[in-house]
Short mmCIF file of C-alpha atoms in Angstrom, two decimals:
data_model
loop_
_atom_site.label_atom_id
_atom_site.label_comp_id
_atom_site.label_asym_id
_atom_site.label_seq_id
_atom_site.Cartn_x
_atom_site.Cartn_y
_atom_site.Cartn_z
CA MET Y 20 191.54 -217.29 241.64
CA GLN Y 21 192.16 -214.48 239.19
CA LEU Y 22 190.55 -214.22 235.78
CA SER Y 23 191.56 -211.82 233.07
CA TRP Y 24 189.12 -210.73 230.39
CA LYS Y 25 189.79 -211.52 226.74
CA LYS Y 26 187.92 -209.68 224.01
CA PHE Y 27 186.18 -211.91 221.48
CA GLY Y 28 185.03 -210.59 218.10
CA VAL Y 29 182.47 -207.83 218.25
CA THR Y 30 181.92 -206.15 221.60
CA CYS Y 31 178.60 -204.47 222.48
CA VAL Y 32 178.42 -201.90 225.27
CA PHE Y 33 175.39 -200.30 226.92
CA ALA Y 34 176.45 -196.83 227.95
CA ALA Y 35 175.37 -194.78 230.95
CA LEU Y 36 173.10 -192.68 228.78
CA GLY Y 37 171.66 -195.66 226.98
CA ILE Y 38 173.81 -195.83 223.84
CA VAL Y 39 174.80 -199.29 222.69
CA THR Y 40 178.12 -199.27 220.90
CA CYS Y 41 179.52 -202.35 219.20
CA PHE Y 42 183.14 -202.65 218.15
CA PRO Y 43 184.44 -202.89 215.53
CA ARG Y 44 181.06 -202.70 213.77
CA ALA Y 45 179.17 -199.49 214.63
CA PHE Y 46 175.61 -199.83 215.94
CA ALA Y 47 173.40 -197.58 218.06
CA ALA Y 48 170.21 -198.28 219.98
CA ILE Y 49 168.43 -196.86 222.95
CA PHE Y 50 166.18 -198.72 225.37
CA HIS Y 51 165.23 -198.61 229.02
CA ASP Y 52 163.23 -200.15 231.84
CA ARG Y 53 159.50 -199.48 231.48
CA ASP Y 54 157.25 -200.53 234.34
CA GLY Y 55 159.86 -203.06 235.43
CA VAL Y 56 160.06 -204.83 232.05
CA LEU Y 57 163.16 -204.54 229.93
CA VAL Y 58 162.59 -203.47 226.35
CA GLN Y 59 164.51 -204.07 223.18
CA LYS Y 60 165.10 -202.48 219.80
CA GLY Y 61 164.99 -204.82 216.85
CA ASN Y 62 166.88 -207.99 217.74
CA THR Y 63 169.26 -206.34 220.18
CA GLU Y 64 168.57 -206.97 223.86
CA ILE Y 65 170.27 -205.57 226.92
CA ARG Y 66 169.17 -206.95 230.27
CA ARG Y 67 170.06 -204.99 233.37
CA MET Y 68 169.98 -205.36 237.13
CA THR Y 69 170.97 -202.64 239.55
CA PHE Y 70 172.28 -202.81 243.12
CA PRO Y 71 172.17 -199.41 244.88
CA LEU Y 72 174.67 -200.00 247.71
CA SER Y 73 175.23 -197.17 250.17
CA SER Y 74 176.98 -194.41 248.25
CA VAL Y 75 177.60 -196.55 245.16
CA THR Y 76 175.33 -197.98 242.49
CA PHE Y 77 176.40 -201.10 240.60
CA GLU Y 78 174.67 -202.17 237.42
CA PHE Y 79 175.24 -205.56 235.75
CA GLN Y 80 174.37 -205.69 232.06
CA PHE Y 81 173.89 -208.84 229.99
CA VAL Y 82 173.93 -208.97 226.18
CA PRO Y 83 172.34 -212.30 225.18
CA ALA Y 84 173.36 -212.06 221.51
CA SER Y 85 177.06 -212.14 222.39
CA ASN Y 86 176.70 -213.81 225.81
CA THR Y 87 178.71 -210.99 227.37
CA TRP Y 88 178.43 -209.28 230.74
CA TYR Y 89 179.44 -205.82 231.87
CA LEU Y 90 179.49 -204.04 235.21
CA ARG Y 91 179.16 -200.32 235.72
CA ALA Y 92 180.16 -198.77 239.05
CA GLN Y 93 178.90 -195.30 239.88
CA ASP Y 94 180.54 -193.68 242.87
CA LEU Y 95 178.46 -190.79 244.15
CA SER Y 96 181.32 -189.16 246.02
CA ARG Y 97 182.61 -187.73 242.71
CA LYS Y 98 186.07 -187.42 244.17
CA ASP Y 99 189.26 -188.89 242.77
CA GLU Y 100 190.25 -190.35 246.12
CA GLY Y 101 186.95 -192.23 246.22
CA LYS Y 102 187.51 -194.01 242.92
CA PHE Y 103 187.77 -197.77 242.75
CA GLY Y 104 190.63 -199.67 241.26
CA SER Y 105 189.86 -203.30 240.61
CA LEU Y 106 186.72 -204.89 242.02
CA THR Y 107 186.58 -208.31 243.62
CA LEU Y 108 183.47 -210.44 243.18
CA THR Y 109 183.40 -213.26 245.71
CA ASP Y 110 181.05 -215.98 246.93
CA GLY Y 111 183.10 -216.49 250.09
CA LYS Y 112 184.97 -219.45 248.61
CA THR Y 113 186.47 -218.08 245.42
CA ARG Y 114 187.56 -214.55 244.60
CA TYR Y 115 187.32 -213.11 241.10
CA ASP Y 116 189.30 -209.95 240.37
CA LEU Y 117 187.77 -207.57 237.85
CA PRO Y 118 190.21 -204.88 236.71
CA VAL Y 119 188.86 -201.61 235.33
CA ASP Y 120 188.38 -201.86 231.58
CA GLU Y 121 190.06 -198.59 230.63
CA SER Y 122 189.27 -199.04 226.94
CA LEU Y 123 185.60 -199.63 227.70
CA THR Y 124 185.45 -196.73 230.15
CA SER Y 125 186.98 -194.31 227.67
CA ARG Y 126 184.68 -195.41 224.85
CA VAL Y 127 181.56 -195.14 226.97
CA GLY Y 128 182.69 -191.86 228.46
CA LYS Y 129 182.52 -190.40 231.95
CA VAL Y 130 179.90 -187.99 233.17
CA ASP Y 131 182.22 -186.58 235.81
CA THR Y 132 185.55 -187.26 237.45
CA GLY Y 133 185.50 -190.45 239.46
CA LEU Y 134 181.87 -191.08 238.65
CA ASP Y 135 181.57 -194.00 236.23
CA GLN Y 136 183.89 -196.96 235.75
CA TRP Y 137 183.27 -200.01 233.61
CA TYR Y 138 184.33 -203.62 233.95
CA SER Y 139 184.06 -206.61 231.61
CA VAL Y 140 182.85 -209.67 233.50
CA PRO Y 141 183.79 -213.13 232.15
CA GLY Y 142 180.70 -215.17 231.36
CA MET Y 143 182.02 -218.20 233.25
CA ILE Y 144 181.76 -216.23 236.51
CA MET Y 145 178.11 -215.38 235.91
CA ASP Y 146 177.32 -218.92 234.73
CA GLY Y 147 178.78 -220.19 237.98
CA ALA Y 148 176.81 -217.64 239.98
CA MET Y 149 173.57 -218.94 238.44
CA GLU Y 150 174.11 -222.33 240.05
CA SER Y 151 175.43 -220.99 243.33
CA HIS Y 152 173.66 -221.00 246.69
CA GLU Y 153 176.22 -218.79 248.40
CA LYS Y 154 176.08 -215.13 249.40
CA TRP Y 155 178.00 -212.95 246.98
CA LYS Y 156 179.85 -209.75 247.75
CA LEU Y 157 181.62 -206.95 245.97
CA GLU Y 158 184.84 -205.75 247.56
CA ALA Y 159 187.16 -202.99 246.49
CA PRO Y 160 190.00 -200.95 247.96
CA LYS Y 161 189.46 -197.29 247.16
CA GLU Y 162 192.28 -195.01 246.16
CA ASN Y 163 191.92 -193.25 249.52
CA GLY Y 164 192.80 -196.51 251.27
CA ARG Y 165 189.34 -197.40 252.54
CA LEU Y 166 187.82 -200.79 251.82
CA PHE Y 167 184.43 -201.03 250.20
CA GLU Y 168 182.49 -204.21 250.96
CA GLU Y 169 178.81 -204.87 250.27
CA THR Y 170 176.59 -207.95 249.91
CA LEU Y 171 174.72 -208.43 246.62
CA LYS Y 172 171.29 -209.49 247.81
CA ASP Y 173 169.79 -212.52 245.97
CA PHE Y 174 172.62 -212.34 243.42
CA PRO Y 175 172.43 -215.95 242.08
CA LYS Y 176 168.64 -215.76 241.78
CA ARG Y 177 168.76 -212.43 239.96
CA VAL Y 178 171.52 -213.55 237.59
CA ARG Y 179 169.50 -216.65 236.72
CA ALA Y 180 166.32 -214.63 236.16
CA LEU Y 181 168.16 -212.08 234.04
CA LYS Y 182 169.73 -214.71 231.80
CA GLU Y 183 166.64 -216.88 231.40
CA ARG Y 184 163.90 -214.27 231.07
CA LYS Y 185 161.99 -214.19 227.80
CA ASP Y 186 159.46 -211.46 228.50
CA LEU Y 187 161.13 -208.58 226.72
CA ALA Y 188 158.65 -206.11 225.29
CA PRO Y 189 159.05 -204.49 221.87
CA TYR Y 190 160.93 -201.22 221.69
CA GLY Y 191 158.72 -198.21 221.04
CA PRO Y 192 156.92 -195.15 222.41
CA MET Y 193 154.61 -195.31 225.41
CA TYR Y 194 151.59 -193.99 223.55
CA SER Y 195 150.69 -193.38 219.93
CA VAL Y 196 147.73 -191.91 218.03
CA TYR Y 197 147.28 -192.07 214.27
CA TYR Y 198 145.71 -189.09 212.45
CA PRO Y 199 144.75 -190.22 208.91
CA GLY Y 200 145.08 -187.67 206.14
CA VAL Y 201 146.84 -185.11 208.35
CA SER Y 202 150.36 -183.88 207.55
CA PRO Y 203 153.03 -183.76 210.29
CA GLU Y 204 153.29 -179.96 210.12
CA ARG Y 205 149.52 -179.48 210.35
CA LEU Y 206 149.22 -181.92 213.23
CA ARG Y 207 152.13 -180.32 215.06
CA ASP Y 208 150.64 -176.84 214.75
CA ALA Y 209 147.16 -177.96 215.81
CA PHE Y 210 148.45 -180.02 218.74
CA LEU Y 211 150.68 -177.26 220.09
CA ALA Y 212 148.03 -174.58 219.51
CA ASN Y 213 145.59 -176.67 221.57
CA LEU Y 214 148.14 -177.51 224.25
CA ASN Y 215 147.15 -174.66 226.54
CA ALA Y 216 143.55 -174.25 225.36
CA TRP Y 217 140.76 -175.83 227.38
CA ASN Y 218 137.02 -175.78 226.72
CA ASP Y 219 134.69 -174.91 229.57
CA ALA Y 220 131.31 -176.53 230.17
CA GLU Y 221 129.75 -174.41 227.40
CA GLY Y 222 132.48 -175.30 224.91
CA LYS Y 223 134.18 -171.91 225.08
CA PRO Y 224 137.98 -172.06 224.88
CA HIS Y 225 140.19 -170.39 227.43
CA THR Y 226 143.89 -170.45 228.29
CA LEU Y 227 145.54 -172.10 231.27
CA LEU Y 228 146.87 -169.78 233.94
CA ASP Y 229 149.98 -171.96 234.18
CA PRO Y 230 150.70 -172.74 230.51
CA PHE Y 231 152.82 -175.64 229.38
CA VAL Y 232 155.87 -174.80 227.32
CA TYR Y 233 157.56 -176.66 224.50
CA SER Y 234 160.75 -176.62 222.49
CA PHE Y 235 161.32 -178.02 219.02
CA GLY Y 236 164.97 -178.75 219.52
CA ALA Y 237 166.76 -179.76 216.33
CA ASN Y 238 163.77 -181.49 214.74
CA PRO Y 239 160.90 -179.32 213.43
CA VAL Y 240 158.32 -182.11 213.68
CA SER Y 241 158.94 -182.92 217.33
CA ALA Y 242 158.50 -181.07 220.59
CA TYR Y 243 159.53 -181.40 224.20
CA ILE Y 244 156.57 -180.43 226.35
CA GLY Y 245 156.87 -179.47 229.99
CA ARG Y 246 155.45 -177.35 232.75
CA ASN Y 247 156.88 -173.97 233.45
CA TYR Y 248 156.07 -173.72 237.12
CA HIS Y 249 157.64 -176.83 238.62
CA ASN Y 250 159.91 -179.52 237.30
CA ASP Y 251 157.93 -182.72 237.51
CA GLY Y 252 157.18 -183.79 233.99
CA GLU Y 253 158.24 -183.73 230.38
CA ALA Y 254 156.73 -185.32 227.28
CA LEU Y 255 158.45 -185.95 224.00
CA ALA Y 256 155.98 -185.61 221.12
CA VAL Y 257 157.08 -186.72 217.66
CA PHE Y 258 154.88 -186.23 214.59
CA ARG Y 259 155.77 -189.11 212.30
CA PRO Y 260 154.40 -189.24 208.70
CA GLN Y 261 153.23 -192.61 207.39
CA ASP Y 262 150.61 -193.92 204.92
CA ASP Y 263 149.17 -190.48 204.03
CA GLY Y 264 148.72 -189.61 207.69
CA THR Y 265 150.74 -188.88 210.81
CA TYR Y 266 151.45 -190.70 214.05
CA LEU Y 267 151.71 -188.69 217.24
CA ASP Y 268 154.16 -190.66 219.37
CA LEU Y 269 154.43 -189.74 223.03
CA ASP Y 270 156.84 -190.62 225.81
CA PHE Y 271 156.80 -189.21 229.32
CA SER Y 272 159.50 -188.75 231.92
CA TRP Y 273 159.37 -187.61 235.52
CA LEU Y 274 162.31 -185.96 237.20
CA ILE Y 275 162.81 -186.11 240.95
CA ILE Y 276 165.62 -184.09 242.51
CA THR Y 277 166.80 -184.94 246.03
CA PRO Y 278 169.21 -182.89 248.18
CA GLY Y 279 172.51 -184.23 249.41
CA TYR Y 280 172.87 -185.97 252.76
CA HIS Y 281 175.49 -187.65 254.93
CA THR Y 282 176.08 -191.42 255.16
CA LYS Y 283 178.62 -193.61 256.92
CA TYR Y 284 180.69 -193.42 253.73
CA GLY Y 285 180.67 -189.65 253.71
CA TYR Y 286 178.56 -187.03 252.01
CA MET Y 287 176.19 -188.16 249.26
CA PRO Y 288 175.62 -185.31 246.81
CA GLY Y 289 172.22 -184.32 245.52
CA GLN Y 290 170.97 -186.51 242.72
CA SER Y 291 168.21 -186.74 240.17
CA ILE Y 292 166.08 -189.78 239.37
CA LEU Y 293 164.11 -190.23 236.18
CA SER Y 294 161.18 -192.59 235.88
CA ALA Y 295 159.10 -193.67 232.91
CA GLY Y 296 155.99 -191.63 233.60
CA ALA Y 297 154.86 -188.30 234.97
CA ASP Y 298 152.20 -187.16 237.40
CA ASP Y 299 148.57 -187.68 236.47
CA ASP Y 300 147.78 -184.03 235.87
CA PHE Y 301 150.60 -183.72 233.36
CA THR Y 302 149.80 -186.87 231.38
CA ASN Y 303 146.06 -186.17 231.46
CA HIS Y 304 146.73 -182.75 229.99
CA VAL Y 305 148.75 -184.16 227.10
CA PHE Y 306 146.23 -186.97 226.47
CA ARG Y 307 143.41 -184.43 226.44
CA THR Y 308 145.30 -182.26 223.97
CA ALA Y 309 145.74 -185.23 221.62
CA ARG Y 310 142.02 -186.03 221.93
CA LEU Y 311 140.94 -182.40 221.39
CA THR Y 312 143.21 -182.15 218.34
CA TYR Y 313 141.82 -185.38 216.88
CA GLN Y 314 138.23 -184.22 217.34
CA ALA Y 315 139.04 -180.85 215.78
CA LEU Y 316 140.66 -182.31 212.66
CA LEU Y 317 138.81 -185.58 212.04
CA PRO Y 318 135.37 -187.22 212.23
CA HIS Y 319 135.11 -189.25 215.43
CA ASN Y 320 132.80 -191.59 217.32
CA ASP Y 321 130.39 -191.06 220.19
CA TYR Y 322 129.58 -194.22 222.17
CA GLY Y 323 127.33 -192.47 224.69
CA ILE Y 324 129.60 -193.20 227.65
CA THR Y 325 131.74 -190.92 229.81
CA LEU Y 326 134.10 -192.21 232.48
CA ALA Y 327 134.74 -190.83 235.95
CA GLY Y 328 138.20 -189.88 237.19
CA ASN Y 329 141.08 -189.29 234.83
CA ASP Y 330 143.05 -191.21 232.24
CA GLN Y 331 145.32 -192.73 234.90
CA SER Y 332 142.47 -194.08 237.06
CA ARG Y 333 142.40 -197.80 237.73
CA ASN Y 334 139.15 -199.73 237.48
CA PRO Y 335 137.34 -197.02 235.47
CA LYS Y 336 133.75 -196.30 236.42
CA VAL Y 337 130.87 -194.89 234.43
CA LYS Y 338 130.23 -191.20 235.03
CA SER Y 339 127.25 -190.83 232.70
CA VAL Y 340 125.42 -192.65 229.89
CA ASN Y 341 123.37 -191.20 227.04
CA THR Y 342 120.45 -193.62 227.06
CA ALA Y 343 118.30 -191.33 224.90
CA ASP Y 344 120.54 -191.79 221.86
CA PHE Y 345 121.87 -195.21 222.90
CA PRO Y 346 118.98 -197.27 224.32
CA ALA Y 347 121.21 -200.36 224.48
CA LEU Y 348 122.90 -198.67 227.45
CA LEU Y 349 119.71 -198.52 229.55
CA PRO Y 350 120.93 -201.25 231.99
CA VAL Y 351 124.13 -199.28 232.69
CA LYS Y 352 124.18 -196.95 235.69
CA GLU Y 353 126.50 -194.32 237.08
CA GLY Y 354 129.24 -195.99 239.15
CA ASP Y 355 129.25 -199.28 237.24
CA LYS Y 356 132.76 -200.54 236.51
CA LEU Y 357 134.01 -200.93 232.94
CA LEU Y 358 135.99 -204.17 232.78
CA SER Y 359 136.84 -204.65 229.11
CA ILE Y 360 136.14 -203.50 225.56
CA ASN Y 361 136.09 -206.06 222.75
CA GLY Y 362 137.72 -208.47 225.19
CA ALA Y 363 140.67 -206.18 226.00
CA ASP Y 364 141.12 -205.61 229.74
CA VAL Y 365 140.89 -201.88 230.53
CA SER Y 366 140.92 -202.15 234.32
CA LYS Y 367 144.57 -201.16 234.74
CA LYS Y 368 144.19 -197.68 233.29
CA ALA Y 369 141.16 -195.71 232.14
CA TYR Y 370 143.21 -194.34 229.24
CA PHE Y 371 143.00 -197.70 227.49
CA ALA Y 372 139.20 -197.48 227.47
CA SER Y 373 139.27 -193.85 226.37
CA TYR Y 374 141.81 -194.67 223.68
CA MET Y 375 139.60 -197.34 222.14
CA MET Y 376 136.52 -195.12 222.18
CA ASP Y 377 138.35 -192.03 220.94
CA TYR Y 378 140.30 -193.56 218.05
CA ALA Y 379 138.32 -196.59 216.85
CA PRO Y 380 137.45 -196.50 213.13
CA ILE Y 381 134.31 -194.54 212.29
CA ASN Y 382 131.10 -196.49 213.00
CA LYS Y 383 133.05 -199.35 214.58
CA PRO Y 384 130.80 -201.26 217.05
CA LEU Y 385 132.45 -202.00 220.39
CA THR Y 386 131.36 -204.54 222.98
CA PHE Y 387 131.58 -203.22 226.54
CA LEU Y 388 131.70 -205.49 229.60
CA PHE Y 389 130.40 -203.73 232.73
CA LYS Y 390 130.14 -204.86 236.33
CA THR Y 391 127.24 -203.37 238.28
CA LYS Y 392 127.30 -202.31 241.91
CA GLU Y 393 125.45 -205.54 242.67
CA GLY Y 394 128.22 -207.59 241.06
CA LYS Y 395 126.32 -208.52 237.89
CA GLU Y 396 128.23 -208.45 234.60
CA LEU Y 397 126.66 -206.79 231.55
CA SER Y 398 127.95 -207.29 228.00
CA ILE Y 399 126.58 -204.61 225.68
CA THR Y 400 127.50 -203.91 222.05
CA VAL Y 401 127.22 -200.25 221.05
CA THR Y 402 127.24 -198.89 217.51
CA PRO Y 403 128.58 -195.32 217.73
CA ARG Y 404 127.21 -192.13 216.27
CA GLU Y 405 129.55 -190.29 213.96
CA LYS Y 406 130.45 -186.75 214.92
CA ALA Y 407 131.90 -184.30 212.41
CA ALA Y 408 135.32 -182.73 212.83
CA LEU Y 409 134.99 -179.57 214.92
CA ALA Y 410 137.44 -177.40 212.96
CA PRO Y 411 138.70 -179.42 209.97
CA GLU Y 412 139.85 -176.42 207.93
CA GLU Y 413 141.39 -174.39 210.73
CA ASP Y 414 144.94 -173.24 210.19
CA SER Y 415 146.61 -173.47 213.59
CA LYS Y 416 149.97 -172.16 212.45
CA ALA Y 417 149.15 -168.55 213.29
CA ARG Y 418 147.74 -169.52 216.72
CA ARG Y 419 150.86 -171.50 217.52
CA ALA Y 420 153.09 -168.64 216.34
CA ALA Y 421 151.23 -166.22 218.61
CA VAL Y 422 151.81 -168.48 221.61
CA GLU Y 423 155.48 -168.82 220.73
CA ALA Y 424 155.87 -165.06 220.57
CA SER Y 425 154.39 -164.61 224.03
CA GLU Y 426 156.40 -167.25 225.89
CA THR Y 427 160.01 -168.00 226.62
CA ARG Y 428 161.19 -170.96 224.60
CA GLY Y 429 163.73 -173.60 225.40
CA PRO Y 430 163.97 -176.87 227.30
CA VAL Y 431 162.74 -176.42 230.87
CA PHE Y 432 163.78 -179.84 232.18
CA LEU Y 433 166.88 -181.99 232.17
CA GLY Y 434 169.13 -179.09 231.29
CA GLU Y 435 172.77 -178.57 232.15
CA GLY Y 436 173.69 -178.65 235.80
CA ARG Y 437 171.35 -181.45 236.88
CA PRO Y 438 172.95 -183.99 239.22
CA GLU Y 439 173.73 -187.35 237.69
CA MET Y 440 171.06 -190.07 238.00
CA THR Y 441 171.75 -193.00 240.32
CA ARG Y 442 168.73 -195.14 239.43
CA ILE Y 443 168.16 -194.88 235.74
CA GLY Y 444 164.51 -195.60 235.03
CA VAL Y 445 164.53 -193.86 231.69
CA LEU Y 446 167.32 -192.45 229.64
CA TYR Y 447 168.52 -188.89 229.82
CA ARG Y 448 166.58 -186.68 227.45
CA GLU Y 449 164.67 -189.39 225.58
CA ALA Y 450 162.96 -192.51 226.81
CA TYR Y 451 163.53 -194.05 223.41
CA ASP Y 452 165.19 -192.83 220.23
CA PRO Y 453 162.39 -191.66 217.90
CA LEU Y 454 164.37 -188.86 216.26
CA GLY Y 455 167.07 -191.30 215.25
CA THR Y 456 164.69 -194.05 214.19
CA PRO Y 457 163.30 -193.97 210.65
CA GLY Y 458 159.57 -194.61 210.50
CA HIS Y 459 156.99 -195.16 213.21
CA VAL Y 460 157.55 -197.88 215.82
CA LYS Y 461 154.60 -199.59 217.52
CA SER Y 462 153.71 -198.67 221.08
CA PRO Y 463 154.07 -201.83 223.22
CA SER Y 464 151.44 -200.75 225.75
CA LEU Y 465 148.78 -200.10 223.11
CA VAL Y 466 149.11 -203.09 220.76
CA PRO Y 467 146.37 -205.24 222.40
CA TYR Y 468 143.93 -202.33 222.42
CA GLN Y 469 144.69 -201.36 218.84
CA LYS Y 470 144.08 -204.92 217.71
CA ALA Y 471 140.86 -205.26 219.71
CA ALA Y 472 139.38 -201.99 218.39
CA GLY Y 473 140.77 -202.18 214.86
CA ILE Y 474 142.89 -199.07 215.35
CA LYS Y 475 145.82 -198.62 213.00
CA GLU Y 476 149.05 -199.85 214.60
#
């Protein structure tokens, strides 16, 4: 059975680099997988499932609003003779031919010769697959005469889950901190001036031996932050003005480059994989810079508790407690686990606990739930002590300018010449589209903690 695709009304396409284009009406959005959960921008959803098969990656994309399906084939051979013509999707009983959608391919664009091809998939095929109990395969004759044939593991189950799922998270940055009364330019200068400054045990600042570098790019109130000694992390920081203050919005990406190797289908070239996140040392550094900048510019709270480990640690434990100034904490001991704050679970990442303590409104009481080494749970409400801003009048512009003059500027990651990604965990260059989005967008991961602590969303 052969089915040809007919175009109905407005067509929406999710491109290889994350751009959604609708025809004839223009629209653009960027979104990506974050911790295995698809995200959305506004009311536009794209749901994706990927099948890395030998030397080829296939990605099915579903647009619920228009009930349309697309298929992207990425052939890693990057050779014209390895290109596919039409694809055949079959359940062993019926064969469905999917010709290359040349119009779609040209609109989306190709990264390299023979690399990306796009297909429109009739919805009736995918609806039928949802109810199927058969094994599905993709078959295709290549232009070099070889036949490609691979099984799509759990295809009916995955199609059904993709179409029925309702757990899409809001579109937005990974992390966000609000600095009331601080302008974007002042926050940018202070943040970047503090980026490579650490305080020792006596509070004396010093500079990292391996400094982080940053580049403004085209937007003066944003910065790409990365290491300059190995390519394993990049953060996008955007300083967004709102309500007489500024949001610092942060997203992280982690680049992994693998060398080429040989398979039964021939040579697989080197490739790069991006994921939503970076190594702990990198993220901890950026989080610490945001915290140091906040404490320098604004009054902040002291709850008498320090946590062991780093911001990425699971099941955070108490490192020390100041029982002299906070007698309510007398039952708490070093090594006790911190389970929740104001009812918000902080066990998955210590940063959530630090975030609530660092950025809660001044004099905001917080209720901490601890679990002792003996297994006893302690619920303790602590009223913080207010601490004055450390350097509220400091002009960091000159300090930042001095750092700029001493270092080589420019993007250090994701530049030209990187191999194409085969498993796209985050989008090339930006995990979301803050520079093209007017106004601040909430951080999905922080909403429950902001609500629990009364932090501005």
